[in-house]
Short mmCIF file of C-alpha atoms in Angstrom, two decimals:
data_model
loop_
_atom_site.label_atom_id
_atom_site.label_comp_id
_atom_site.label_asym_id
_atom_site.label_seq_id
_atom_site.Cartn_x
_atom_site.Cartn_y
_atom_site.Cartn_z
CA MET A 1 -72.00 107.18 55.32
CA GLY A 2 -71.89 107.09 59.03
CA ILE A 3 -72.37 109.70 61.78
CA VAL A 4 -68.38 109.58 62.56
CA SER A 5 -67.52 109.92 58.47
CA GLN A 6 -70.12 113.09 58.34
CA GLU A 7 -68.64 114.61 61.65
CA ALA A 8 -65.06 114.15 60.01
CA ILE A 9 -65.66 115.92 56.80
CA LEU A 10 -67.50 118.84 58.54
CA GLU A 11 -64.26 119.09 60.82
CA LEU A 12 -62.18 119.14 57.97
CA GLN A 13 -64.29 121.66 55.71
CA ALA A 14 -64.14 123.96 58.90
CA LEU A 15 -60.28 123.83 58.81
CA MET A 16 -60.19 124.92 55.09
CA ASP A 17 -62.42 127.57 55.47
CA SER A 18 -59.61 129.13 57.11
CA VAL A 19 -57.36 128.72 54.21
CA GLU A 20 -55.87 131.77 52.90
CA GLU A 21 -54.81 132.68 49.20
CA PRO A 22 -52.94 131.70 47.14
CA LEU A 23 -53.96 128.10 48.64
CA ASN A 24 -57.54 128.88 48.42
CA ILE A 25 -57.08 129.20 44.65
CA THR A 26 -55.38 126.34 44.10
CA PHE A 27 -57.74 124.53 46.14
CA GLN A 28 -60.70 125.24 43.75
CA ASN A 29 -59.01 123.96 41.21
CA VAL A 30 -58.63 120.79 42.94
CA HIS A 31 -62.20 120.11 44.01
CA GLN A 32 -63.78 121.75 41.01
CA GLY A 33 -66.85 122.70 43.13
CA PHE A 34 -67.20 118.91 44.28
CA ARG A 35 -65.51 120.13 47.86
CA ALA A 36 -67.16 117.26 50.05
CA GLU A 37 -66.24 114.35 47.70
CA THR A 38 -62.70 116.05 47.85
CA LEU A 39 -62.63 116.23 51.44
CA VAL A 40 -63.53 112.44 51.60
CA ARG A 41 -60.85 111.68 49.33
CA PHE A 42 -58.02 113.16 51.50
CA LEU A 43 -59.59 111.85 54.88
CA LYS A 44 -59.67 108.10 53.27
CA ALA A 45 -56.10 108.58 52.21
CA ARG A 46 -55.48 109.10 56.25
CA GLU A 47 -57.82 106.53 57.54
CA TRP A 48 -60.25 109.21 58.27
CA ASN A 49 -58.02 111.04 60.80
CA VAL A 50 -59.18 114.65 60.31
CA ALA A 51 -55.70 116.33 61.55
CA LYS A 52 -53.79 113.87 59.27
CA ALA A 53 -56.19 114.49 56.47
CA HIS A 54 -55.78 118.42 57.22
CA LYS A 55 -52.00 118.01 57.02
CA MET A 56 -51.74 116.20 53.82
CA LEU A 57 -54.35 118.70 52.16
CA VAL A 58 -52.47 121.68 52.93
CA ASP A 59 -48.99 119.90 52.23
CA CYS A 60 -50.78 119.24 48.69
CA LEU A 61 -51.64 122.66 48.29
CA HIS A 62 -48.54 124.17 49.14
CA TRP A 63 -47.08 121.49 46.42
CA ARG A 64 -49.42 123.13 43.93
CA VAL A 65 -48.41 126.56 44.42
CA GLN A 66 -44.76 125.90 44.85
CA ASN A 67 -44.65 124.20 41.73
CA THR A 68 -47.35 126.12 39.74
CA ILE A 69 -49.40 123.23 38.85
CA ASP A 70 -52.14 125.39 38.30
CA ASP A 71 -50.21 126.75 35.07
CA ILE A 72 -49.38 123.01 33.85
CA LEU A 73 -52.08 122.74 31.39
CA ALA A 74 -50.89 125.66 29.57
CA LYS A 75 -47.02 124.32 29.36
CA PRO A 76 -46.99 122.10 25.98
CA ILE A 77 -43.68 120.05 25.73
CA VAL A 78 -42.24 121.16 22.87
CA PRO A 79 -41.10 120.32 19.87
CA SER A 80 -44.17 118.22 18.92
CA GLU A 81 -41.47 115.55 18.00
CA LEU A 82 -40.53 115.36 21.62
CA TYR A 83 -43.99 115.04 22.63
CA GLY A 84 -44.49 112.28 20.32
CA ALA A 85 -41.50 110.27 21.82
CA VAL A 86 -42.54 110.51 25.20
CA ARG A 87 -46.22 109.19 24.00
CA ASP A 88 -44.19 106.40 22.34
CA SER A 89 -42.35 105.85 25.43
CA GLN A 90 -45.06 106.36 28.20
CA LEU A 91 -48.19 104.42 27.04
CA ILE A 92 -51.09 105.73 28.68
CA GLY A 93 -54.57 106.76 27.27
CA MET A 94 -57.95 107.31 27.82
CA SER A 95 -60.31 104.60 25.74
CA GLY A 96 -63.92 105.16 26.95
CA TYR A 97 -66.40 105.24 29.94
CA SER A 98 -67.80 102.53 32.17
CA ARG A 99 -71.37 102.19 32.20
CA GLU A 100 -71.64 104.16 35.72
CA GLY A 101 -69.74 107.15 33.65
CA LEU A 102 -66.20 106.73 34.97
CA PRO A 103 -63.66 107.41 32.67
CA VAL A 104 -61.42 104.53 31.68
CA PHE A 105 -57.85 105.08 31.58
CA ALA A 106 -55.67 102.53 29.87
CA ILE A 107 -51.76 102.00 30.77
CA GLY A 108 -49.26 99.79 28.78
CA VAL A 109 -46.90 99.28 32.04
CA GLY A 110 -45.02 96.32 30.28
CA LEU A 111 -44.55 98.08 27.14
CA SER A 112 -43.53 101.57 28.45
CA THR A 113 -39.93 102.18 28.17
CA PHE A 114 -39.54 105.78 29.40
CA ASP A 115 -36.32 106.18 27.45
CA LYS A 116 -36.74 108.96 25.36
CA ALA A 117 -36.67 111.90 27.41
CA SER A 118 -35.56 113.28 30.79
CA VAL A 119 -37.38 112.34 33.92
CA HIS A 120 -38.84 115.85 34.03
CA TYR A 121 -40.67 115.38 31.05
CA TYR A 122 -42.64 111.98 31.82
CA VAL A 123 -43.37 113.93 35.40
CA GLN A 124 -44.79 116.93 33.64
CA SER A 125 -46.89 114.29 31.15
CA HIS A 126 -48.02 112.40 33.87
CA ILE A 127 -49.31 115.48 36.08
CA GLN A 128 -50.75 117.10 32.93
CA ILE A 129 -53.00 113.99 31.76
CA ASN A 130 -54.08 113.90 36.05
CA GLU A 131 -55.01 117.64 35.89
CA TYR A 132 -56.68 117.38 32.43
CA ARG A 133 -58.62 114.42 33.98
CA ASP A 134 -59.64 116.02 37.23
CA ARG A 135 -60.19 119.82 35.39
CA VAL A 136 -61.96 118.74 32.02
CA ILE A 137 -62.75 115.04 31.94
CA LEU A 138 -64.25 114.57 35.36
CA PRO A 139 -66.39 117.77 35.66
CA SER A 140 -67.69 117.25 31.97
CA ALA A 141 -69.14 113.78 32.89
CA SER A 142 -70.46 114.99 36.20
CA LYS A 143 -72.32 117.39 34.20
CA LYS A 144 -73.43 114.73 31.66
CA HIS A 145 -74.78 112.42 34.33
CA GLY A 146 -76.05 115.07 36.87
CA ARG A 147 -74.15 113.62 39.72
CA PRO A 148 -70.25 113.86 41.03
CA ILE A 149 -68.11 111.52 38.98
CA THR A 150 -64.52 112.30 40.85
CA THR A 151 -62.92 108.89 40.29
CA CYS A 152 -61.83 106.86 37.22
CA ILE A 153 -61.11 102.98 36.06
CA LYS A 154 -57.09 102.01 35.37
CA VAL A 155 -56.65 98.89 33.48
CA LEU A 156 -52.87 97.99 33.46
CA ASP A 157 -51.70 95.83 30.62
CA MET A 158 -48.76 94.06 31.66
CA THR A 159 -47.61 92.79 27.97
CA GLY A 160 -44.32 92.64 27.91
CA LEU A 161 -43.16 93.00 30.98
CA LYS A 162 -39.38 92.05 31.60
CA LEU A 163 -36.42 92.12 33.53
CA SER A 164 -35.49 95.27 32.15
CA ALA A 165 -38.72 96.72 34.37
CA LEU A 166 -35.96 97.13 37.16
CA SER A 167 -34.81 100.12 35.33
CA LYS A 168 -37.96 101.79 35.46
CA ILE A 169 -38.79 101.42 39.16
CA LYS A 170 -37.44 104.71 40.39
CA LEU A 171 -39.01 106.94 37.88
CA LEU A 172 -42.65 104.60 38.80
CA THR A 173 -42.19 105.08 42.44
CA ILE A 174 -41.73 109.04 41.57
CA ILE A 175 -44.93 108.76 39.64
CA SER A 176 -46.79 106.94 42.39
CA THR A 177 -45.60 109.13 45.21
CA ILE A 178 -47.02 112.50 43.44
CA ASP A 179 -49.90 110.48 43.05
CA ASP A 180 -50.26 109.45 46.72
CA LEU A 181 -49.92 112.30 47.98
CA ASN A 182 -51.25 114.98 45.70
CA TYR A 183 -53.92 112.97 43.94
CA PRO A 184 -55.22 110.38 46.45
CA GLU A 185 -58.25 107.85 45.97
CA LYS A 186 -58.80 108.74 42.25
CA THR A 187 -58.88 105.46 41.24
CA ASN A 188 -61.82 103.50 41.83
CA THR A 189 -60.41 100.08 40.66
CA TYR A 190 -57.21 98.76 38.97
CA TYR A 191 -57.55 95.79 36.58
CA ILE A 192 -54.60 93.79 35.85
CA VAL A 193 -54.37 92.36 32.35
CA ASN A 194 -52.33 90.26 30.10
CA ALA A 195 -50.07 89.15 33.25
CA PRO A 196 -46.93 87.09 32.31
CA TYR A 197 -45.36 84.90 35.08
CA ILE A 198 -42.92 87.59 36.04
CA PHE A 199 -45.67 89.66 37.39
CA SER A 200 -47.16 86.66 39.39
CA ALA A 201 -43.67 86.47 41.26
CA CYS A 202 -43.58 90.24 41.81
CA TRP A 203 -47.19 90.56 42.95
CA LYS A 204 -46.48 87.39 45.48
CA VAL A 205 -44.11 89.69 47.24
CA VAL A 206 -45.87 93.26 46.72
CA LYS A 207 -49.42 92.33 47.65
CA PRO A 208 -48.72 92.13 51.54
CA LEU A 209 -47.04 95.57 51.54
CA LEU A 210 -49.93 97.30 50.20
CA GLN A 211 -52.64 98.88 52.48
CA GLU A 212 -55.83 96.77 52.62
CA ARG A 213 -57.45 99.76 51.07
CA THR A 214 -55.52 99.73 48.32
CA ARG A 215 -55.31 95.88 47.87
CA LYS A 216 -58.96 95.62 47.71
CA LYS A 217 -58.85 98.02 44.83
CA ILE A 218 -56.67 95.59 42.56
CA GLN A 219 -58.24 92.71 40.53
CA VAL A 220 -56.08 90.77 38.25
CA LEU A 221 -57.82 89.31 35.95
CA PRO A 222 -57.21 86.27 33.68
CA GLY A 223 -56.03 86.63 30.20
CA CYS A 224 -57.04 89.91 28.62
CA GLY A 225 -59.66 90.42 30.86
CA ARG A 226 -62.30 90.94 28.06
CA ASP A 227 -65.32 88.81 29.58
CA GLU A 228 -64.93 90.58 33.24
CA LEU A 229 -64.17 93.90 31.94
CA LEU A 230 -67.60 93.81 29.17
CA LYS A 231 -69.46 93.32 32.76
CA ILE A 232 -68.84 97.30 33.86
CA MET A 233 -68.06 98.82 30.18
CA ASP A 234 -69.47 98.53 26.68
CA ILE A 235 -66.86 96.92 23.90
CA ALA A 236 -66.43 100.49 22.47
CA SER A 237 -64.72 101.67 25.79
CA LEU A 238 -62.51 98.83 25.91
CA PRO A 239 -58.64 99.05 25.52
CA HIS A 240 -57.50 97.74 22.51
CA PHE A 241 -54.80 95.32 24.49
CA CYS A 242 -58.44 93.93 25.65
CA ARG A 243 -59.97 93.05 22.85
CA LYS A 244 -58.87 89.42 22.46
CA ASP A 245 -56.28 87.26 24.05
CA GLY A 246 -52.84 88.06 22.95
CA SER A 247 -53.62 91.43 21.28
CA GLY A 248 -51.04 93.30 23.66
CA SER A 249 -50.24 96.82 23.78
CA SER A 250 -49.05 96.67 20.17
CA ARG A 251 -48.98 99.86 18.30
CA ASN A 252 -50.28 98.33 15.33
CA ALA A 253 -53.50 96.82 17.37
CA GLU A 254 -56.59 95.91 14.76
CA ASN A 255 -58.55 98.32 17.12
CA GLU A 256 -58.37 102.25 17.77
CA ASN A 257 -54.76 102.41 19.95
CA CYS A 258 -55.92 104.46 22.70
CA PHE A 259 -52.00 105.10 23.34
CA SER A 260 -51.48 106.77 19.95
CA LEU A 261 -50.99 110.33 19.75
CA ASP A 262 -53.98 110.26 17.03
CA HIS A 263 -56.55 108.85 19.36
CA PRO A 264 -59.06 111.57 19.99
CA PHE A 265 -58.30 111.53 23.85
CA HIS A 266 -54.53 112.81 22.92
CA GLN A 267 -55.57 115.21 20.17
CA GLN A 268 -58.13 116.88 22.66
CA LEU A 269 -55.43 117.16 25.40
CA TYR A 270 -52.80 117.94 22.96
CA ASN A 271 -54.72 120.82 21.66
CA TYR A 272 -56.16 122.12 24.88
CA ILE A 273 -52.98 122.62 26.38
CA LYS A 274 -51.82 124.65 22.94
CA GLN A 275 -54.85 126.56 23.20
CA GLN A 276 -54.38 127.50 27.04
CA SER A 277 -50.60 128.15 26.46
CA LEU A 278 -51.94 130.86 23.71
CA ILE A 279 -54.29 132.43 26.26
CA THR A 280 -51.97 132.52 28.87
CA GLU A 281 -49.30 133.93 26.87
CA PRO A 282 -50.51 134.96 23.34
CA ALA A 283 -47.48 137.11 22.45
CA GLN A 284 -44.61 135.03 23.25
CA PRO A 285 -43.22 131.98 21.38
CA ILE A 286 -43.90 128.75 23.34
CA LYS A 287 -40.72 127.84 25.32
CA GLN A 288 -38.91 124.66 25.05
CA GLY A 289 -37.65 122.91 28.07
CA SER A 290 -39.80 120.63 30.55
CA PHE A 291 -41.79 122.14 33.36
CA HIS A 292 -39.79 121.12 36.44
CA VAL A 293 -41.74 119.85 39.32
CA ASP A 294 -39.88 119.13 42.47
CA LEU A 295 -39.49 115.28 42.68
CA PRO A 296 -41.03 113.97 46.04
CA LYS A 297 -39.23 111.66 48.47
CA PRO A 298 -40.82 108.31 48.53
CA ALA A 299 -42.90 107.29 51.88
CA ALA A 300 -41.78 104.56 53.50
CA GLU A 301 -44.41 102.20 52.03
CA GLU A 302 -43.03 103.17 48.64
CA THR A 303 -39.14 102.70 49.36
CA GLU A 304 -39.97 99.19 50.51
CA ILE A 305 -42.13 98.28 47.77
CA ALA A 306 -39.46 99.21 45.42
CA LYS A 307 -36.55 97.44 47.14
CA SER A 308 -39.24 94.28 47.49
CA LEU A 309 -39.51 94.69 43.34
CA GLU A 310 -35.82 94.92 42.65
CA SER A 311 -34.61 91.78 44.94
CA GLU A 312 -37.56 89.95 43.16
CA LEU A 313 -36.44 91.20 39.71
CA GLN A 314 -32.80 90.47 40.31
CA LYS A 315 -33.44 86.96 41.79
CA PHE A 316 -35.39 86.01 38.52
CA GLU A 317 -32.39 87.65 36.65
CA LYS A 318 -30.22 85.11 38.39
CA GLY A 319 -32.50 82.50 38.08
CA ASN A 320 -32.70 82.70 34.39
CA MET A 321 -28.90 83.03 34.03
CA LEU A 322 -28.55 80.07 35.71
CA SER A 323 -30.89 78.00 33.93
CA LYS A 324 -29.36 79.64 30.34
CA SER A 325 -25.92 78.30 31.64
CA THR A 326 -27.21 74.88 32.21
CA ASP A 327 -28.93 74.63 29.02
CA GLY A 328 -25.38 75.68 27.68
CA ILE A 329 -23.79 72.90 29.25
CA LYS A 330 -26.45 70.24 28.22
CA THR A 331 -26.05 71.35 24.60
CA ASP A 332 -22.23 70.73 24.77
CA ASP A 333 -22.82 67.51 26.39
CA ASP A 334 -24.98 66.58 23.23
#
């Protein structure tokens, strides 16, 4: 890290020293003892501009206080049937760790339907996984390896990606905006696997719109990505949809499915939230209803990406309809 970077960190640190309660309390939940690494994340997200990074971090802390994010890990999604439905339609899990000790999160982009609950439940679930990662998984990994581990790896499975993805763009943009504004630079690398043709068409449109910093983190791997991913993790940590070509995000995969509610990660997460709710309100019955978070207005970049994706998917859909109608004419002639 250069002299300029060190100066920026010290300058931002001095600004954050003057932060008062309740922002300081929630800041402790954000940095988990790794203050310098946290400041670096926000500085990177704002191209090392100290004033912009300071505003971003203070805005993030205000968002946390206003939406009581510090309490979200004590707010289970109930009843359990609803939580199960959320898990079945928002496919995400943790399959293990890389050889460097980074948690490996698997996301079933193509087969996630987001159609079993309201937007607020999916947002709540997403933030809970973020907070569990940052407050439990990463500090535990740091302690085990004796050094700060503050980022993760994400493997995105595009199996099943269809034109119906058009209906998910709004929710995915909300979730992406929450991450960009409040959990910046938490992902070391995004690996994209099992990509169908429709992804390739969308990627060509989206790639130029991404910041160079983000573009460098994304790697589109051939097939299920098994060979490439085995260079950075053991087979036990490989997501089930990367075990062999065509395995996909199937819930009945032969290997252990990290999307399943029965997977150790989800069992630990579910039990942790339940226990925290009992500690926080031991005499109160667990309340039903989603944990409402103010949904952010997407940044200009996010909006442009969403519009470009919608446009590309609509073109793809028109092309498909034209192809089908042409096939129908050929059949009639036969």
